[in-house]
Amino acid sequence: MIDKKTLLASLLGASVVLPLPALAQDSSSDSDPVTLRMAYDADPVSLDIHEQLSGGILQLSHLTHDPLVRWTKDVKFEPRLAADWERIDDKTMRFTLRDGVKFHTGNDFTAEDVVWTINRLKRSADFKAIFDPIASATAIDEHTVEIKTHKPYPLVLNLATYIFPMDSEYYSGETEDGDPKDEIVKNGDSFASRHSSGTGPYEVVDRQQGVKVEFERFDDYWDKDSPGNVDRLVLTPIGENATRVSALLSGDVDFIAPVPPNDLDRVRADKNVELTTMSGTRIILMQLNQKRVEAFEDPRVRKAFNYAVNQQAIADRLMKGFATPAAQLSPKGYDGYNDSLEPRYDVEKAKELMKEAGYEDGFSVTMMAPNNRYVNDAKIAQAVATMLSRINIDVDLKTLPKAQYWGEFDDRAADIMMIGWHADTEDSANLFQYLTECPDPETGAGQYNAANYCNPELDEKVAQANVETDRAKRAEMLQAVEKALYDDAAFMPLHWQDLAWAAKKNVKLEPVVNVMNFPYLGDLVVEQ
Amino acid sequence: MIAFLIKRLMHAFVVMFVISVISFAIQSNLGDPIQQMVGQSVPESQRAELREELGLNDSFLVQYGRFAVNALQGDFGYSYFFNEPTTEVIQRHLPATLELVIAATLIIVVFSVPIGVYCAIRPRSALSRFFMSVSIIGISIPVFLTAIMLIQLFAIGVDFSPFPSGTGWGQWLNGLLSTEGGMPSYGRGNDLTHLFGTWDSNFFSLDGLTYLVLPAVSLASIMLPLFIRLIRAEMLEVLQSEYVKFATAKGISLKRIYFVHALKNTMLPVITVGGVQLGTMVAYTILTETVFQWPGMGLMFLEAIQRSDIPLIVTYLMIVGLIFVVTNTLVDLIYGLVNPTVKLTGKPA
């Protein structure tokens, strides 16, 4: 797995690093440095982890930084920079921070850094919305932080997975041009978008946007128990699916993600490569616009549409088993996941319902879907359109590239629109807030509710759940909401998109991947 | 001569002006750049703010006017994605593309001339027929497919065994049909030689060259057959002409007739087509670079479209337009050198 030139390069790299202390007793120093060459479909847009809330940036955050707590494989919390936490009262949570943690610059990590980071998150356009419930963060002493919320808020720990403390000392002051070093700039150059100092397992040593990013293991990384043995990471963005797979099969890279569903068999068949898949948390659904089509106001028609679509067939045949059929928004593991809900498919029942509603002869609708946003998105839309024809629905389908699609989506330009959603907070309430609540431009509720479905009673229930700090009670409330949405057929759920990674046999991916799709590469073991 | 160059300069301006107007006019169809910049949960009010900040709400004329005034001063705007001036982004990506085009051109020149000439001299030989049928296939296969096949054959390798592998002859035949793989499948590699500015070259090390081979071959694959056929056809025609017959009658050696007298006249139309095709080849790099993840302008352009990075798209289109005008001008100049009867200024001779 190590070829000559990378070995030479990493030896050179190591000789530069060696004069620094603390590597001498490390056991990995007597074996060869391990390089992992990986290819993702895109590279992070910036080194500033607060510039964009996206999968790519979060994957980067887990390399260069560490969160206060992080998700485990079964969607539980695991302490990272926060060693411990306790709820003081309904509105206050106290975190005890780990001792002896250092930033890449050598600065010590303290409670002040956490406070500084939270304040910066509250200024970030992308993170502002999810950090809105937090009223303040205070450093009690050097290793204790108290986070206060405006109202009782059950999801403080979920938010803590987004708090990747940044080196406040490093980002303080001004650059030579007189710009503050901590400014967050979406379009333009900023100090933080090109410089990075966190507590994470890797430091960025070289970055050429769109070409590659190189990381090296941080010598003073606090987590000495981490089994991770990769000394150097080279991330290359390969947008073209076929090329990414070829790069792995030809041995040019050691690890790729995502693996396109059409190539799953090819990857599985290769004896040097191992495929790792997992059911994901991104729900793909279709929204039936009640404002545009009168018939969709009738729950019987919406139900008939649900009965007409065979989710299992889409998941099995079209997605080649690379999806989990869904009957609700919340994936398994979320508090709102209601295991009594099953996908319904029964064409006869669908026809009956249409007859009852007085639409036996069907009607025509328009449908829009992206063609390069989700896995097989355009094909799924075609399949759904064909299935709907069995209840005499004539679908006029238009598929567009994602760059054009979202404009049309914002205009609610078709009667049926496809959307995929992953809850940033890994929590069911987020799904309801964006996808099913009554649209209200003032509060931003229902921002992606292209169905225009509105049920104030349910919205009220979600609001109550959001101030309920008893987790079990809250889960019950959220599951009730899922049930109500199901009974009302508020939308057409299709499936949760699966996740897939592939790597050479000696790269032990399985223990470090998770449903959030942030592989914890700091803990990755590559066998020699 | 000077008048001709000035005229061409004016052409270049007109071409770039037209391109910029067109690309500006279609930008509303290229999608919403804001959508690409922000996360899914950013509220509409924030988006509107950003849109206002970038001046995307202004009318077409205002936006174009602002762009044109800046462009005349050499400022083509900032790329939304790279957060850098677009000209710098393109400068960084240009060398990779040029190297690819140069390598492909070399392949085309080195192979098309001898093969084309041979096919003209011996039109009925089996080898000529073979070249002709292969070139038909070459023209008809899209670059994209050629590239993927090359990767499968030479980077990943194929294990193909229709013959019994137990026997000696079977193993030998299987070995002939299977390939080892091992060629690099993407990117430019690490072993680049720095020339100047943003130019790092693949040409000066063996490792660098191995990265160049597959992309260059697939880029050449579409043009090579075209040139073989073009040279063959022209050569056949020239060989029928009076002066060749006269030269043969005079007893000049065949080698001299073929490679000095006939070839020179064959090359005239080839140069014209070549000039136009060179520009086309820059356009074809979009496909080749995408498949091979070659970090050049073509890949950059495709990604810019996906990200609705309008300033970068506009600048790229204008620069490609400029390349077209420049190569055509050069072709016309060379044409004058090869055939002195051609007058560039268009005045009566």
Short mmCIF file of N, CA, C and O in Angstrom, two decimals, chain A residues 23 31-32 37-38 61 140 159 181 220 241 259 330 333 404 419 432 443 500 510 525:
data_model
loop_
_atom_site.label_atom_id
_atom_site.label_comp_id
_atom_site.label_asym_id
_atom_site.label_seq_id
_atom_site.Cartn_x
_atom_site.Cartn_y
_atom_site.Cartn_z
N LEU A 23 7.10 12.49 20.16
CA LEU A 23 6.91 11.42 19.21
C LEU A 23 7.77 10.22 19.60
O LEU A 23 7.48 9.09 19.25
N SER A 31 7.73 1.77 13.10
CA SER A 31 7.28 1.19 11.84
C SER A 31 7.22 2.30 10.78
O SER A 31 7.40 3.46 11.08
N ASP A 32 6.97 1.90 9.54
CA ASP A 32 6.93 2.87 8.47
C ASP A 32 5.73 3.79 8.64
O ASP A 32 4.70 3.38 9.12
N ARG A 37 -4.45 7.28 1.01
CA ARG A 37 -4.87 8.13 -0.11
C ARG A 37 -6.36 7.92 -0.31
O ARG A 37 -6.81 6.79 -0.52
N MET A 38 -7.14 8.97 -0.19
CA MET A 38 -8.58 8.80 -0.28
C MET A 38 -9.18 9.73 -1.32
O MET A 38 -8.62 10.78 -1.63
N SER A 61 -14.32 18.85 9.58
CA SER A 61 -14.30 19.21 11.00
C SER A 61 -13.82 18.04 11.86
O SER A 61 -13.08 18.23 12.82
N ILE A 140 -17.10 28.78 33.45
CA ILE A 140 -17.18 28.83 34.91
C ILE A 140 -15.76 28.84 35.49
O ILE A 140 -15.40 29.66 36.31
N LEU A 159 -26.65 19.64 19.69
CA LEU A 159 -25.92 20.82 19.23
C LEU A 159 -24.43 20.70 19.56
O LEU A 159 -23.58 21.16 18.79
N LYS A 181 -9.34 38.35 12.00
CA LYS A 181 -9.03 36.97 11.64
C LYS A 181 -10.21 36.03 11.83
O LYS A 181 -10.23 34.94 11.27
N ASP A 220 0.75 15.94 19.02
CA ASP A 220 0.30 16.12 20.40
C ASP A 220 -1.19 15.84 20.55
O ASP A 220 -1.85 16.38 21.42
N ASN A 241 -18.08 9.60 -11.03
CA ASN A 241 -18.26 8.33 -10.33
C ASN A 241 -17.36 7.22 -10.87
O ASN A 241 -16.70 6.53 -10.10
N VAL A 259 -19.69 5.39 -2.97
CA VAL A 259 -19.61 4.40 -4.04
C VAL A 259 -20.93 4.45 -4.80
O VAL A 259 -21.99 4.30 -4.20
N SER A 330 -38.57 9.98 10.00
CA SER A 330 -37.47 9.68 10.91
C SER A 330 -36.86 8.31 10.63
O SER A 330 -37.57 7.31 10.63
N GLY A 333 -33.35 4.92 14.88
CA GLY A 333 -32.31 5.52 15.71
C GLY A 333 -32.71 6.92 16.16
O GLY A 333 -32.27 7.39 17.20
N GLN A 404 -30.31 24.13 -11.25
CA GLN A 404 -31.54 24.74 -11.72
C GLN A 404 -32.73 24.31 -10.87
O GLN A 404 -33.69 25.04 -10.71
N ILE A 419 -37.83 15.80 -2.89
CA ILE A 419 -36.82 16.40 -2.04
C ILE A 419 -36.20 15.31 -1.16
O ILE A 419 -36.84 14.32 -0.84
N PHE A 432 -39.73 17.69 10.80
CA PHE A 432 -41.08 18.27 10.77
C PHE A 432 -41.01 19.77 10.50
O PHE A 432 -41.78 20.31 9.72
N THR A 443 -41.06 32.96 10.26
CA THR A 443 -40.27 32.13 11.18
C THR A 443 -39.38 31.14 10.45
O THR A 443 -38.50 30.54 11.05
N ALA A 500 -22.42 4.21 1.30
CA ALA A 500 -21.44 3.18 0.94
C ALA A 500 -20.05 3.78 0.87
O ALA A 500 -19.85 4.89 0.41
N GLU A 510 -14.85 -0.42 8.73
CA GLU A 510 -16.09 -0.73 9.43
C GLU A 510 -16.23 -0.03 10.79
O GLU A 510 -17.26 0.57 11.06
N VAL A 525 -7.67 2.35 11.43
CA VAL A 525 -6.50 1.47 11.48
C VAL A 525 -6.23 0.93 10.08
O VAL A 525 -7.13 0.42 9.42
#
